[in-house]
């Protein structure tokens, strides 16, 4: 059941560098295709759980916050066209893509894999399942995030470089997407580090919000 996607998902697929403002800040050109990475399902934690704590691994001094719209696949698809892609969406969630950015930057400069910077325990906090009726216009919904009550991220999915249908179509050319798979659509500009004792609060417009304490492992 897609409503229980947290327990039933088999893949978490992330899209990197997918907001226009990030390109402006970096003075970069649009990527030729979506930048895709994977996160293990062991990174998932649910906002509705009693112990909603994000843990910084001992190997990292800080981790970065990245608020995102999550897309939950409702049925199996492969090589789907962009005009049919939304037919395979069951619903949505609010998500955080927590990132060991220092590790990733170091690995990139050395030409090494950086998956460990995305794959630590508690690195993917998510809200409950949101129906299509609750998120009636995923192409233009606001994402926001505060750290200790200070707003650090605020943007709309209208500013995605590669919108949801294009992400689904692109990924499905390489692999079959299955029911409960989670696609993280990218984070707006403003992502930054959090440390032990910080409180992250984020939201999807006024539809849903969630709050997490950050602690050192």
mmCIF file of C-alpha atoms in Angstrom:
data_model
loop_
_atom_site.group_PDB
_atom_site.id
_atom_site.type_symbol
_atom_site.label_atom_id
_atom_site.label_comp_id
_atom_site.label_asym_id
_atom_site.label_seq_id
_atom_site.Cartn_x
_atom_site.Cartn_y
_atom_site.Cartn_z
ATOM 1 C CA UNK A 1 0.000 0.000 0.000
ATOM 2 C CA UNK A 2 1.380 3.401 -0.972
ATOM 3 C CA UNK A 3 0.061 4.917 2.255
ATOM 4 C CA UNK A 4 2.678 2.771 4.017
ATOM 5 C CA UNK A 5 5.458 3.681 1.598
ATOM 6 C CA UNK A 6 7.950 4.211 4.433
ATOM 7 C CA UNK A 7 7.851 0.497 5.264
ATOM 8 C CA UNK A 8 7.387 -0.788 1.721
ATOM 9 C CA UNK A 9 9.650 1.269 -0.523
ATOM 10 C CA UNK A 10 12.497 -0.510 -2.297
ATOM 11 C CA UNK A 11 14.291 2.494 -3.778
ATOM 12 C CA UNK A 12 14.982 6.100 -2.847
ATOM 13 C CA UNK A 13 16.025 8.082 -5.918
ATOM 14 C CA UNK A 14 17.341 11.617 -5.523
ATOM 15 C CA UNK A 15 17.688 14.446 -8.028
ATOM 16 C CA UNK A 16 20.595 16.813 -7.473
ATOM 17 C CA UNK A 17 21.070 20.419 -8.627
ATOM 18 C CA UNK A 18 17.441 20.765 -9.680
ATOM 19 C CA UNK A 19 16.441 24.351 -8.793
ATOM 20 C CA UNK A 20 17.043 27.328 -11.082
ATOM 21 C CA UNK A 21 18.278 29.598 -8.275
ATOM 22 C CA UNK A 22 21.129 27.184 -7.536
ATOM 23 C CA UNK A 23 22.359 27.537 -11.113
ATOM 24 C CA UNK A 24 22.176 31.322 -10.869
ATOM 25 C CA UNK A 25 24.219 31.352 -7.667
ATOM 26 C CA UNK A 26 26.812 28.987 -9.117
ATOM 27 C CA UNK A 27 26.806 30.734 -12.533
ATOM 28 C CA UNK A 28 26.311 27.300 -14.072
ATOM 29 C CA UNK A 29 24.495 26.109 -17.167
ATOM 30 C CA UNK A 30 21.525 23.787 -17.074
ATOM 31 C CA UNK A 31 22.612 20.126 -16.869
ATOM 32 C CA UNK A 32 21.949 18.156 -20.048
ATOM 33 C CA UNK A 33 19.986 15.582 -18.043
ATOM 34 C CA UNK A 34 18.869 15.080 -14.422
ATOM 35 C CA UNK A 35 21.612 14.390 -11.878
ATOM 36 C CA UNK A 36 20.488 11.183 -10.165
ATOM 37 C CA UNK A 37 21.731 9.461 -7.017
ATOM 38 C CA UNK A 38 20.446 6.765 -4.652
ATOM 39 C CA UNK A 39 19.911 6.507 -0.921
ATOM 40 C CA UNK A 40 19.456 3.242 1.004
ATOM 41 C CA UNK A 41 16.031 2.621 2.521
ATOM 42 C CA UNK A 42 17.684 2.336 5.941
ATOM 43 C CA UNK A 43 18.016 6.152 5.892
ATOM 44 C CA UNK A 44 14.230 6.626 6.230
ATOM 45 C CA UNK A 45 12.669 7.944 9.433
ATOM 46 C CA UNK A 46 9.063 9.033 9.864
ATOM 47 C CA UNK A 47 8.110 12.434 11.235
ATOM 48 C CA UNK A 48 5.156 10.901 13.050
ATOM 49 C CA UNK A 49 7.361 8.561 15.085
ATOM 50 C CA UNK A 50 7.875 9.481 18.742
ATOM 51 C CA UNK A 51 11.669 9.575 18.445
ATOM 52 C CA UNK A 52 11.984 11.925 15.481
ATOM 53 C CA UNK A 53 15.697 12.679 15.849
ATOM 54 C CA UNK A 54 18.248 13.246 13.117
ATOM 55 C CA UNK A 55 21.624 11.827 14.131
ATOM 56 C CA UNK A 56 24.952 13.190 12.950
ATOM 57 C CA UNK A 57 27.310 10.216 12.504
ATOM 58 C CA UNK A 58 30.531 10.287 14.506
ATOM 59 C CA UNK A 59 32.488 10.539 11.249
ATOM 60 C CA UNK A 60 30.857 13.899 10.374
ATOM 61 C CA UNK A 61 31.183 17.155 12.293
ATOM 62 C CA UNK A 62 28.060 18.629 10.669
ATOM 63 C CA UNK A 63 25.467 17.621 8.095
ATOM 64 C CA UNK A 64 23.484 19.750 5.652
ATOM 65 C CA UNK A 65 19.723 20.171 5.581
ATOM 66 C CA UNK A 66 17.894 19.920 2.242
ATOM 67 C CA UNK A 67 14.086 20.189 2.123
ATOM 68 C CA UNK A 68 12.372 18.503 -0.818
ATOM 69 C CA UNK A 69 9.095 17.383 -2.323
ATOM 70 C CA UNK A 70 8.967 13.595 -2.423
ATOM 71 C CA UNK A 71 7.035 11.768 -5.140
ATOM 72 C CA UNK A 72 5.678 8.312 -4.380
ATOM 73 C CA UNK A 73 5.207 5.900 -7.274
ATOM 74 C CA UNK A 74 1.871 4.083 -7.337
ATOM 75 C CA UNK A 75 2.416 1.353 -9.899
ATOM 76 C CA UNK A 76 5.193 -0.262 -11.871
ATOM 77 C CA UNK A 77 6.469 1.611 -14.901
ATOM 78 C CA UNK A 78 9.324 1.365 -17.373
ATOM 79 C CA UNK A 79 10.201 3.599 -20.330
ATOM 80 C CA UNK A 80 7.244 5.814 -19.561
ATOM 81 C CA UNK A 81 6.765 8.992 -21.609
ATOM 82 C CA UNK A 82 6.623 12.408 -19.963
ATOM 83 C CA UNK A 83 2.987 12.907 -20.940
ATOM 84 C CA UNK A 84 2.034 9.642 -19.187
ATOM 85 C CA UNK A 85 4.391 9.920 -16.198
ATOM 86 C CA UNK A 86 1.947 11.502 -13.757
ATOM 87 C CA UNK A 87 -0.402 8.534 -14.216
ATOM 88 C CA UNK A 88 2.098 6.527 -12.168
ATOM 89 C CA UNK A 89 2.200 8.911 -9.205
ATOM 90 C CA UNK A 90 0.270 7.744 -6.144
ATOM 91 C CA UNK A 91 0.954 10.761 -3.942
ATOM 92 C CA UNK A 92 3.612 12.836 -2.256
ATOM 93 C CA UNK A 93 5.485 13.513 0.966
ATOM 94 C CA UNK A 94 7.562 16.242 2.528
ATOM 95 C CA UNK A 95 11.156 15.069 2.815
ATOM 96 C CA UNK A 96 14.590 16.035 4.038
ATOM 97 C CA UNK A 97 17.699 14.887 2.215
ATOM 98 C CA UNK A 98 20.304 15.160 4.964
ATOM 99 C CA UNK A 99 23.807 15.271 3.535
ATOM 100 C CA UNK A 100 27.352 14.885 4.783
ATOM 101 C CA UNK A 101 28.481 17.696 2.510
ATOM 102 C CA UNK A 102 32.083 17.794 3.707
ATOM 103 C CA UNK A 103 32.486 14.128 2.846
ATOM 104 C CA UNK A 104 30.862 14.603 -0.554
ATOM 105 C CA UNK A 105 33.030 17.593 -1.513
ATOM 106 C CA UNK A 106 36.193 15.728 -0.520
ATOM 107 C CA UNK A 107 35.147 12.600 -2.419
ATOM 108 C CA UNK A 108 34.270 14.564 -5.550
ATOM 109 C CA UNK A 109 37.632 16.322 -5.662
ATOM 110 C CA UNK A 110 39.336 12.916 -5.493
ATOM 111 C CA UNK A 111 37.048 11.369 -8.104
ATOM 112 C CA UNK A 112 35.679 8.913 -5.535
ATOM 113 C CA UNK A 113 32.093 7.764 -4.873
ATOM 114 C CA UNK A 114 30.185 10.001 -2.465
ATOM 115 C CA UNK A 115 27.230 7.758 -1.598
ATOM 116 C CA UNK A 116 28.240 7.530 2.078
ATOM 117 C CA UNK A 117 27.534 11.239 2.389
ATOM 118 C CA UNK A 118 23.878 10.536 1.549
ATOM 119 C CA UNK A 119 23.463 7.091 3.067
ATOM 120 C CA UNK A 120 23.832 7.388 6.833
ATOM 121 C CA UNK A 121 21.089 6.412 9.297
ATOM 122 C CA UNK A 122 18.301 9.038 9.654
ATOM 123 C CA UNK A 123 19.425 10.807 6.444
ATOM 124 C CA UNK A 124 15.936 10.747 4.893
ATOM 125 C CA UNK A 125 13.225 12.049 7.250
ATOM 126 C CA UNK A 126 9.782 12.023 5.623
ATOM 127 C CA UNK A 127 6.220 13.042 6.426
ATOM 128 C CA UNK A 128 3.172 10.852 6.140
ATOM 129 C CA UNK A 129 1.755 10.003 2.732
ATOM 130 C CA UNK A 130 0.033 12.973 1.082
ATOM 131 C CA UNK A 131 -2.737 12.315 -1.417
ATOM 132 C CA UNK A 132 -3.047 13.982 -4.811
ATOM 133 C CA UNK A 133 -6.048 15.850 -3.437
ATOM 134 C CA UNK A 134 -3.910 17.327 -0.647
ATOM 135 C CA UNK A 135 -1.174 18.394 -3.080
ATOM 136 C CA UNK A 136 -3.441 19.465 -5.908
ATOM 137 C CA UNK A 137 -0.728 21.327 -7.835
ATOM 138 C CA UNK A 138 2.697 19.703 -7.341
ATOM 139 C CA UNK A 139 4.075 21.886 -10.148
ATOM 140 C CA UNK A 140 3.735 24.997 -7.990
ATOM 141 C CA UNK A 141 3.912 24.259 -4.286
ATOM 142 C CA UNK A 142 6.100 26.106 -1.782
ATOM 143 C CA UNK A 143 8.888 24.448 0.191
ATOM 144 C CA UNK A 144 10.350 26.124 3.256
ATOM 145 C CA UNK A 145 12.796 25.280 6.032
ATOM 146 C CA UNK A 146 13.899 26.950 9.258
ATOM 147 C CA UNK A 147 16.855 26.184 11.514
ATOM 148 C CA UNK A 148 16.278 27.390 15.083
ATOM 149 C CA UNK A 149 13.401 29.568 13.788
ATOM 150 C CA UNK A 150 15.581 31.224 11.122
ATOM 151 C CA UNK A 151 14.324 30.782 7.556
ATOM 152 C CA UNK A 152 17.068 29.307 5.361
ATOM 153 C CA UNK A 153 15.202 27.776 2.400
ATOM 154 C CA UNK A 154 12.112 28.994 0.559
ATOM 155 C CA UNK A 155 11.158 28.300 -3.048
ATOM 156 C CA UNK A 156 8.467 26.774 -5.234
ATOM 157 C CA UNK A 157 8.488 23.585 -7.292
ATOM 158 C CA UNK A 158 7.584 25.880 -10.189
ATOM 159 C CA UNK A 159 11.329 26.546 -10.272
ATOM 160 C CA UNK A 160 12.444 22.948 -10.732
ATOM 161 C CA UNK A 161 14.870 22.577 -13.630
ATOM 162 C CA UNK A 162 13.589 19.090 -14.419
ATOM 163 C CA UNK A 163 9.929 18.833 -13.325
ATOM 164 C CA UNK A 164 8.316 15.696 -11.939
ATOM 165 C CA UNK A 165 7.186 14.131 -15.252
ATOM 166 C CA UNK A 166 10.655 14.544 -16.735
ATOM 167 C CA UNK A 167 12.321 12.988 -13.677
ATOM 168 C CA UNK A 168 10.011 9.971 -13.760
ATOM 169 C CA UNK A 169 10.406 9.501 -17.507
ATOM 170 C CA UNK A 170 14.192 9.844 -17.362
ATOM 171 C CA UNK A 171 14.730 7.401 -14.498
ATOM 172 C CA UNK A 172 12.293 4.879 -15.987
ATOM 173 C CA UNK A 173 14.478 4.633 -19.091
ATOM 174 C CA UNK A 174 17.192 3.077 -16.950
ATOM 175 C CA UNK A 175 15.222 1.035 -14.409
ATOM 176 C CA UNK A 176 11.733 -0.100 -13.580
ATOM 177 C CA UNK A 177 10.022 2.096 -11.018
ATOM 178 C CA UNK A 178 7.865 0.153 -8.570
ATOM 179 C CA UNK A 179 4.999 0.855 -6.215
ATOM 180 C CA UNK A 180 6.181 2.784 -3.115
ATOM 181 C CA UNK A 181 9.446 3.930 -4.718
ATOM 182 C CA UNK A 182 10.332 7.427 -3.519
ATOM 183 C CA UNK A 183 11.739 10.128 -5.792
ATOM 184 C CA UNK A 184 13.267 13.182 -4.103
ATOM 185 C CA UNK A 185 12.870 16.035 -6.565
ATOM 186 C CA UNK A 186 15.732 18.276 -5.391
ATOM 187 C CA UNK A 187 16.286 21.025 -2.862
ATOM 188 C CA UNK A 188 16.102 24.829 -3.257
ATOM 189 C CA UNK A 189 19.017 27.165 -2.666
ATOM 190 C CA UNK A 190 19.897 27.823 0.952
ATOM 191 C CA UNK A 191 20.835 24.332 2.086
ATOM 192 C CA UNK A 192 23.345 24.549 4.894
ATOM 193 C CA UNK A 193 24.912 22.836 7.887
ATOM 194 C CA UNK A 194 23.224 21.856 11.130
ATOM 195 C CA UNK A 195 24.917 20.759 14.331
ATOM 196 C CA UNK A 196 24.105 19.062 17.606
ATOM 197 C CA UNK A 197 21.260 20.848 19.391
ATOM 198 C CA UNK A 198 19.750 22.485 16.328
ATOM 199 C CA UNK A 199 16.039 22.210 15.546
ATOM 200 C CA UNK A 200 14.905 21.826 11.947
ATOM 201 C CA UNK A 201 11.352 22.772 11.001
ATOM 202 C CA UNK A 202 10.175 22.505 7.414
ATOM 203 C CA UNK A 203 6.965 22.527 5.453
ATOM 204 C CA UNK A 204 5.152 22.069 2.196
ATOM 205 C CA UNK A 205 3.186 25.313 1.801
ATOM 206 C CA UNK A 206 0.563 25.169 4.569
ATOM 207 C CA UNK A 207 -0.286 21.554 3.734
ATOM 208 C CA UNK A 208 2.042 19.872 6.200
ATOM 209 C CA UNK A 209 5.099 20.601 8.312
ATOM 210 C CA UNK A 210 7.497 18.572 10.437
ATOM 211 C CA UNK A 211 10.125 19.198 13.078
ATOM 212 C CA UNK A 212 13.276 17.308 13.989
ATOM 213 C CA UNK A 213 15.942 17.653 16.672
ATOM 214 C CA UNK A 214 19.541 17.219 15.541
ATOM 215 C CA UNK A 215 21.871 15.281 17.852
ATOM 216 C CA UNK A 216 25.427 14.039 17.628
ATOM 217 C CA UNK A 217 25.673 10.247 17.545
#
